[in-house]
mmCIF file of C-alpha atoms and ligand atoms in Angstrom:
data_model
loop_
_atom_site.group_PDB
_atom_site.id
_atom_site.type_symbol
_atom_site.label_atom_id
_atom_site.label_comp_id
_atom_site.label_asym_id
_atom_site.label_seq_id
_atom_site.Cartn_x
_atom_site.Cartn_y
_atom_site.Cartn_z
ATOM 1 C CA UNK A 1034 107.120 74.355 90.311
ATOM 2 C CA UNK A 1035 108.797 76.416 92.842
ATOM 3 C CA UNK A 1036 108.303 78.230 96.198
ATOM 4 C CA UNK A 1037 108.592 81.857 96.904
ATOM 5 C CA UNK A 1038 109.942 83.001 100.087
ATOM 6 C CA UNK A 1039 110.143 86.433 101.373
ATOM 7 C CA UNK A 1040 113.260 87.594 102.909
ATOM 8 C CA UNK A 1041 112.941 90.732 105.122
ATOM 9 C CA UNK A 1042 115.785 93.364 105.028
ATOM 10 C CA UNK A 1043 116.367 96.757 106.141
ATOM 11 C CA UNK A 1044 113.438 98.359 107.642
ATOM 12 C CA UNK A 1045 110.547 97.555 105.147
ATOM 13 C CA UNK A 1046 112.216 95.825 102.145
ATOM 14 C CA UNK A 1047 111.364 92.285 100.816
ATOM 15 C CA UNK A 1048 113.832 90.233 98.882
ATOM 16 C CA UNK A 1049 112.189 87.588 97.165
ATOM 17 C CA UNK A 1050 113.754 84.110 96.974
ATOM 18 C CA UNK A 1051 112.245 81.523 94.483
ATOM 19 C CA UNK A 1052 113.370 78.148 95.083
ATOM 20 C CA UNK A 1053 113.331 75.113 92.761
ATOM 21 C CA UNK A 1054 114.604 71.887 94.019
ATOM 22 C CA UNK A 1055 118.054 72.879 95.534
ATOM 23 C CA UNK A 1056 118.502 75.830 93.277
ATOM 24 C CA UNK A 1057 117.394 79.479 94.105
ATOM 25 C CA UNK A 1058 117.130 82.892 92.427
ATOM 26 C CA UNK A 1059 116.732 86.225 94.224
ATOM 27 C CA UNK A 1060 114.999 89.356 93.227
ATOM 28 C CA UNK A 1061 116.411 92.825 94.417
ATOM 29 C CA UNK A 1062 118.996 91.652 97.046
ATOM 30 C CA UNK A 1063 119.635 95.022 98.658
ATOM 31 C CA UNK A 1064 121.625 93.151 101.500
ATOM 32 C CA UNK A 1065 123.691 89.985 100.968
ATOM 33 C CA UNK A 1066 123.664 88.734 104.669
ATOM 34 C CA UNK A 1067 120.093 87.796 105.129
ATOM 35 C CA UNK A 1068 120.020 86.035 101.626
ATOM 36 C CA UNK A 1069 123.254 84.029 102.634
ATOM 37 C CA UNK A 1070 121.554 83.028 105.998
ATOM 38 C CA UNK A 1071 118.348 81.714 104.016
ATOM 39 C CA UNK A 1072 120.453 79.862 101.461
ATOM 40 C CA UNK A 1073 122.486 78.166 104.218
ATOM 41 C CA UNK A 1074 119.492 77.590 106.288
ATOM 42 C CA UNK A 1075 117.683 75.881 103.246
ATOM 43 C CA UNK A 1076 120.778 74.120 101.782
ATOM 44 C CA UNK A 1077 120.245 76.023 98.466
ATOM 45 C CA UNK A 1078 122.503 77.239 95.676
ATOM 46 C CA UNK A 1079 122.047 80.561 94.266
ATOM 47 C CA UNK A 1080 121.950 80.475 90.526
ATOM 48 C CA UNK A 1081 120.493 83.884 89.594
ATOM 49 C CA UNK A 1082 119.826 87.301 90.741
ATOM 50 C CA UNK A 1083 117.175 89.514 89.244
ATOM 51 C CA UNK A 1084 117.409 93.403 89.659
ATOM 52 C CA UNK A 1085 114.632 95.690 89.050
ATOM 53 C CA UNK A 1086 116.411 98.733 89.422
ATOM 54 C CA UNK A 1087 119.607 100.648 90.484
ATOM 55 C CA UNK A 1088 118.565 101.818 94.062
ATOM 56 C CA UNK A 1089 120.879 100.748 96.805
ATOM 57 C CA UNK A 1090 118.201 98.940 98.698
ATOM 58 C CA UNK A 1091 117.566 96.686 95.600
ATOM 59 C CA UNK A 1092 121.287 95.953 94.528
ATOM 60 C CA UNK A 1093 123.293 96.741 97.716
ATOM 61 C CA UNK A 1094 124.001 92.882 98.052
ATOM 62 C CA UNK A 1095 124.475 91.892 94.314
ATOM 63 C CA UNK A 1096 128.363 92.174 94.502
ATOM 64 C CA UNK A 1097 128.959 90.026 97.435
ATOM 65 C CA UNK A 1098 126.210 87.474 96.386
ATOM 66 C CA UNK A 1099 127.747 87.233 92.681
ATOM 67 C CA UNK A 1100 131.308 87.135 93.984
ATOM 68 C CA UNK A 1101 130.315 84.240 96.616
ATOM 69 C CA UNK A 1102 127.903 82.113 94.622
ATOM 70 C CA UNK A 1103 128.873 82.962 91.116
ATOM 71 C CA UNK A 1104 125.244 83.756 90.116
ATOM 72 C CA UNK A 1105 124.179 85.263 86.924
ATOM 73 C CA UNK A 1106 123.044 89.028 87.358
ATOM 74 C CA UNK A 1107 120.030 90.060 85.240
ATOM 75 C CA UNK A 1108 119.020 93.718 85.344
ATOM 76 C CA UNK A 1109 118.419 96.873 83.539
ATOM 77 C CA UNK A 1110 120.938 97.674 80.792
ATOM 78 C CA UNK A 1111 119.993 101.399 80.942
ATOM 79 C CA UNK A 1112 120.997 101.578 84.624
ATOM 80 C CA UNK A 1113 124.392 101.056 86.744
ATOM 81 C CA UNK A 1114 123.976 97.527 88.316
ATOM 82 C CA UNK A 1115 126.857 96.027 89.984
ATOM 83 C CA UNK A 1116 128.239 92.739 88.324
ATOM 84 C CA UNK A 1117 125.588 92.719 85.646
ATOM 85 C CA UNK A 1118 126.043 89.691 83.470
ATOM 86 C CA UNK A 1119 122.806 89.694 81.483
ATOM 87 C CA UNK A 1120 121.740 93.281 80.556
ATOM 88 C CA UNK A 1121 118.034 93.707 79.702
ATOM 89 C CA UNK A 1122 116.002 96.137 77.952
ATOM 90 C CA UNK A 1123 112.628 94.761 78.301
ATOM 91 C CA UNK A 1124 110.746 92.466 75.961
ATOM 92 C CA UNK A 1125 113.064 89.569 76.439
ATOM 93 C CA UNK A 1126 112.302 86.092 77.738
ATOM 94 C CA UNK A 1127 114.676 84.763 80.217
ATOM 95 C CA UNK A 1128 115.275 81.396 81.818
ATOM 96 C CA UNK A 1129 117.192 82.423 84.777
ATOM 97 C CA UNK A 1130 117.553 78.808 86.377
ATOM 98 C CA UNK A 1131 118.369 77.246 82.909
ATOM 99 C CA UNK A 1132 120.954 74.596 83.632
ATOM 100 C CA UNK A 1133 119.808 74.118 87.192
ATOM 101 C CA UNK A 1134 119.094 70.368 86.449
ATOM 102 C CA UNK A 1135 115.449 70.572 86.695
ATOM 103 C CA UNK A 1136 112.935 69.786 83.999
ATOM 104 C CA UNK A 1137 110.487 72.831 84.861
ATOM 105 C CA UNK A 1138 112.920 75.741 84.209
ATOM 106 C CA UNK A 1139 110.786 78.882 84.898
ATOM 107 C CA UNK A 1140 110.551 81.383 82.004
ATOM 108 C CA UNK A 1141 110.108 85.003 82.882
ATOM 109 C CA UNK A 1142 108.882 87.813 80.602
ATOM 110 C CA UNK A 1143 110.889 91.033 81.289
ATOM 111 C CA UNK A 1144 108.587 94.138 81.146
ATOM 112 C CA UNK A 1145 110.056 97.682 80.750
ATOM 113 C CA UNK A 1146 108.272 99.779 83.518
ATOM 114 C CA UNK A 1147 110.065 103.178 83.574
ATOM 115 C CA UNK A 1148 108.635 105.847 85.988
ATOM 116 C CA UNK A 1149 110.180 105.169 89.334
ATOM 117 C CA UNK A 1150 113.697 105.122 87.468
ATOM 118 C CA UNK A 1151 114.319 105.187 83.915
ATOM 119 C CA UNK A 1152 115.294 101.563 83.382
ATOM 120 C CA UNK A 1153 113.027 99.997 85.854
ATOM 121 C CA UNK A 1154 112.084 96.466 84.774
ATOM 122 C CA UNK A 1155 109.493 94.013 86.129
ATOM 123 C CA UNK A 1156 109.709 90.058 85.955
ATOM 124 C CA UNK A 1157 106.666 88.268 85.032
ATOM 125 C CA UNK A 1158 105.809 84.504 84.785
ATOM 126 C CA UNK A 1159 102.447 82.922 84.891
ATOM 127 C CA UNK A 1160 100.753 83.765 88.420
ATOM 128 C CA UNK A 1161 103.739 85.689 89.698
ATOM 129 C CA UNK A 1162 105.005 89.329 89.289
ATOM 130 C CA UNK A 1163 108.172 90.908 90.759
ATOM 131 C CA UNK A 1164 107.583 94.649 90.286
ATOM 132 C CA UNK A 1165 110.378 96.156 92.463
ATOM 133 C CA UNK A 1166 109.385 99.725 93.247
ATOM 134 C CA UNK A 1167 106.852 100.406 90.483
ATOM 135 C CA UNK A 1168 103.554 98.810 91.941
ATOM 136 C CA UNK A 1169 103.138 98.489 95.692
ATOM 137 C CA UNK A 1170 100.316 97.150 97.820
ATOM 138 C CA UNK A 1171 97.587 99.971 97.407
ATOM 139 C CA UNK A 1172 100.325 102.230 96.036
ATOM 140 C CA UNK A 1173 103.027 103.069 93.599
ATOM 141 C CA UNK A 1174 106.531 104.240 93.530
ATOM 142 C CA UNK A 1175 107.647 107.806 93.605
ATOM 143 C CA UNK A 1176 108.681 109.256 90.234
ATOM 144 C CA UNK A 1177 112.464 109.920 90.762
ATOM 145 C CA UNK A 1178 113.411 109.705 87.052
ATOM 146 C CA UNK A 1179 110.259 109.180 84.974
ATOM 147 C CA UNK A 1180 107.189 111.315 83.974
ATOM 148 C CA UNK A 1181 103.675 110.734 85.071
ATOM 149 C CA UNK A 1182 102.840 109.574 81.581
ATOM 150 C CA UNK A 1183 105.562 106.939 81.633
ATOM 151 C CA UNK A 1184 104.375 105.749 85.105
ATOM 152 C CA UNK A 1185 100.668 105.709 84.194
ATOM 153 C CA UNK A 1186 101.612 103.618 81.142
ATOM 154 C CA UNK A 1187 103.726 101.161 83.192
ATOM 155 C CA UNK A 1188 100.989 100.783 85.681
ATOM 156 C CA UNK A 1189 98.391 100.198 83.063
ATOM 157 C CA UNK A 1190 100.792 97.479 81.602
ATOM 158 C CA UNK A 1191 101.000 95.702 84.844
ATOM 159 C CA UNK A 1192 97.276 96.071 85.543
ATOM 160 C CA UNK A 1193 96.572 94.228 82.344
ATOM 161 C CA UNK A 1194 98.086 91.077 83.629
ATOM 162 C CA UNK A 1195 95.773 88.287 84.827
ATOM 163 C CA UNK A 1196 93.770 89.084 87.877
ATOM 164 C CA UNK A 1197 95.163 86.103 89.778
ATOM 165 C CA UNK A 1198 98.942 87.251 89.397
ATOM 166 C CA UNK A 1199 100.636 87.540 93.003
ATOM 167 C CA UNK A 1200 102.100 90.829 93.081
ATOM 168 C CA UNK A 1201 105.515 90.708 94.728
ATOM 169 C CA UNK A 1202 106.483 94.281 95.472
ATOM 170 C CA UNK A 1203 109.678 95.286 97.179
ATOM 171 C CA UNK A 1204 108.472 97.082 100.247
ATOM 172 C CA UNK A 1205 106.037 96.659 103.065
ATOM 173 C CA UNK A 1206 104.105 100.018 102.567
ATOM 174 C CA UNK A 1207 100.519 98.672 102.232
ATOM 175 C CA UNK A 1208 99.195 100.068 105.430
ATOM 176 C CA UNK A 1209 100.536 103.479 104.856
ATOM 177 C CA UNK A 1210 99.178 103.334 101.206
ATOM 178 C CA UNK A 1211 95.732 102.176 102.262
ATOM 179 C CA UNK A 1212 95.410 105.358 104.480
ATOM 180 C CA UNK A 1213 95.891 107.380 101.357
ATOM 181 C CA UNK A 1214 93.672 105.095 99.201
ATOM 182 C CA UNK A 1215 90.809 105.621 101.666
ATOM 183 C CA UNK A 1216 91.177 109.456 101.729
ATOM 184 C CA UNK A 1217 90.682 109.066 97.867
ATOM 185 C CA UNK A 1218 87.935 106.524 97.984
ATOM 186 C CA UNK A 1219 86.210 106.649 101.489
ATOM 187 C CA UNK A 1220 83.119 104.815 99.938
ATOM 188 C CA UNK A 1221 85.019 101.789 98.391
ATOM 189 C CA UNK A 1222 83.807 98.852 100.219
ATOM 190 C CA UNK A 1223 86.689 96.483 98.924
ATOM 191 C CA UNK A 1224 88.921 99.030 100.056
ATOM 192 C CA UNK A 1225 87.547 98.988 103.541
ATOM 193 C CA UNK A 1226 87.713 95.246 103.763
ATOM 194 C CA UNK A 1227 91.179 95.444 102.654
ATOM 195 C CA UNK A 1228 92.219 97.919 105.382
ATOM 196 C CA UNK A 1229 90.940 95.198 107.900
ATOM 197 C CA UNK A 1230 92.549 92.262 106.369
ATOM 198 C CA UNK A 1231 96.032 94.184 106.170
ATOM 199 C CA UNK A 1232 95.769 95.575 109.739
ATOM 200 C CA UNK A 1233 94.983 92.009 111.004
ATOM 201 C CA UNK A 1234 98.222 90.455 109.109
ATOM 202 C CA UNK A 1235 100.393 93.185 110.052
ATOM 203 C CA UNK A 1236 99.285 93.013 113.942
ATOM 204 C CA UNK A 1237 100.395 89.365 113.704
ATOM 205 C CA UNK A 1238 103.666 90.580 112.156
ATOM 206 C CA UNK A 1239 102.807 89.007 108.855
ATOM 207 C CA UNK A 1240 103.569 90.542 105.383
ATOM 208 C CA UNK A 1241 100.853 92.363 103.637
ATOM 209 C CA UNK A 1242 102.062 91.113 100.307
ATOM 210 C CA UNK A 1243 101.833 89.326 97.850
ATOM 211 C CA UNK A 1244 98.422 90.774 96.900
ATOM 212 C CA UNK A 1245 96.627 89.844 93.613
ATOM 213 C CA UNK A 1246 96.397 91.963 90.624
ATOM 214 C CA UNK A 1247 92.617 91.735 90.969
ATOM 215 C CA UNK A 1248 92.844 93.004 94.528
ATOM 216 C CA UNK A 1249 95.140 95.944 93.248
ATOM 217 C CA UNK A 1250 92.821 96.823 90.395
ATOM 218 C CA UNK A 1251 89.725 97.126 92.821
ATOM 219 C CA UNK A 1252 91.481 99.123 95.747
ATOM 220 C CA UNK A 1253 94.826 100.628 94.428
ATOM 221 C CA UNK A 1254 93.846 104.454 93.564
ATOM 222 C CA UNK A 1255 96.831 104.508 91.179
ATOM 223 C CA UNK A 1256 95.238 101.689 89.166
ATOM 224 C CA UNK A 1257 91.914 103.372 89.056
ATOM 225 C CA UNK A 1258 92.382 106.695 87.547
ATOM 226 C CA UNK A 1259 89.444 106.080 85.268
ATOM 227 C CA UNK A 1260 87.055 105.712 88.106
ATOM 228 C CA UNK A 1261 84.586 108.308 88.463
ATOM 229 C CA UNK A 1262 85.143 108.697 92.306
ATOM 230 C CA UNK A 1263 88.897 108.625 91.965
ATOM 231 C CA UNK A 1264 88.768 111.449 89.295
ATOM 232 C CA UNK A 1265 86.489 113.519 91.329
ATOM 233 C CA UNK A 1266 88.896 113.243 94.288
ATOM 234 C CA UNK A 1267 91.843 114.133 92.318
ATOM 235 C CA UNK A 1268 90.020 117.223 90.938
ATOM 236 C CA UNK A 1269 89.611 118.646 94.323
ATOM 237 C CA UNK A 1270 93.388 118.825 94.418
ATOM 238 C CA UNK A 1271 94.108 119.551 90.700
ATOM 239 C CA UNK A 1272 90.909 120.918 89.163
ATOM 240 C CA UNK A 1273 92.499 120.406 85.550
ATOM 241 C CA UNK A 1274 92.793 116.752 85.971
ATOM 242 C CA UNK A 1275 90.742 114.868 83.199
ATOM 243 C CA UNK A 1276 92.465 112.145 81.600
ATOM 244 C CA UNK A 1277 94.045 109.199 83.200
ATOM 245 C CA UNK A 1278 97.543 110.668 83.019
ATOM 246 C CA UNK A 1279 96.651 114.056 84.700
ATOM 247 C CA UNK A 1280 94.521 112.247 87.204
ATOM 248 C CA UNK A 1281 97.437 109.873 88.035
ATOM 249 C CA UNK A 1282 99.928 112.779 88.276
ATOM 250 C CA UNK A 1283 97.323 114.550 90.741
ATOM 251 C CA UNK A 1284 97.088 111.454 92.746
ATOM 252 C CA UNK A 1285 100.984 110.998 92.899
ATOM 253 C CA UNK A 1286 101.502 114.843 93.980
ATOM 254 C CA UNK A 1287 98.671 114.504 96.691
ATOM 255 C CA UNK A 1288 100.303 111.238 97.899
ATOM 256 C CA UNK A 1289 103.780 112.784 98.109
ATOM 257 C CA UNK A 1290 102.466 115.280 100.614
ATOM 258 C CA UNK A 1291 100.016 113.008 102.297
HETATM 259 ZN ZN1 ZN B 1589 113.825 102.295 94.531
HETATM 260 FE FE1 FE B 1590 113.204 100.580 97.106
#
């Protein structure tokens, strides 16, 4: 088994560090310095870097970390990723800590989740999801390169994972997202409860993530495009919204201007 440690970076990014014995991997190291400090503090060796997509806040530290630590770099073949050694398309199973000397080497399934970017990947292992800027706490990423149909399909794919999956997204956006979620579904009791829980965590300076997929399915409007209340709210902005993709598109457009 291994431990998952959030490393805050920039204003609101999380770099996720997975530790197994004295070996570590990191997901989306936008900055090398806080990762190096954490490795040093815990006495860990960095074996692997997983990158979800090409944006600088997710891969800005890859070059330095790879050069200093000799770690393998896994990431989307379809995007420009610094020092990429293991190009992925989605559909693979990877063992990023194989050879680290532990019997329990984690296997990850690589999921293609286009939408935020064209080649965006998510990494999944039983109980753990690392989804970059695709699924956020109570929200989802902006559509920079993909279509609403692609993003809706990617979110459907993630939403189908087991409910107890811990959702490790790359940003602390949950509070802002919950304000929007409440505008969409003011009468959702689980959503109201989540607003209180997250406010209490943030008031103590604690991360609001990871959440669980069950929580996201119950409170994240972008995973609820088949709910009558969400469809009705989307139609106020976009009267033609009907199927899950057009409802998703209407919500995303509404959120962009929220
Ligand atoms: Zn991004
Ligand atoms: Fe980002």
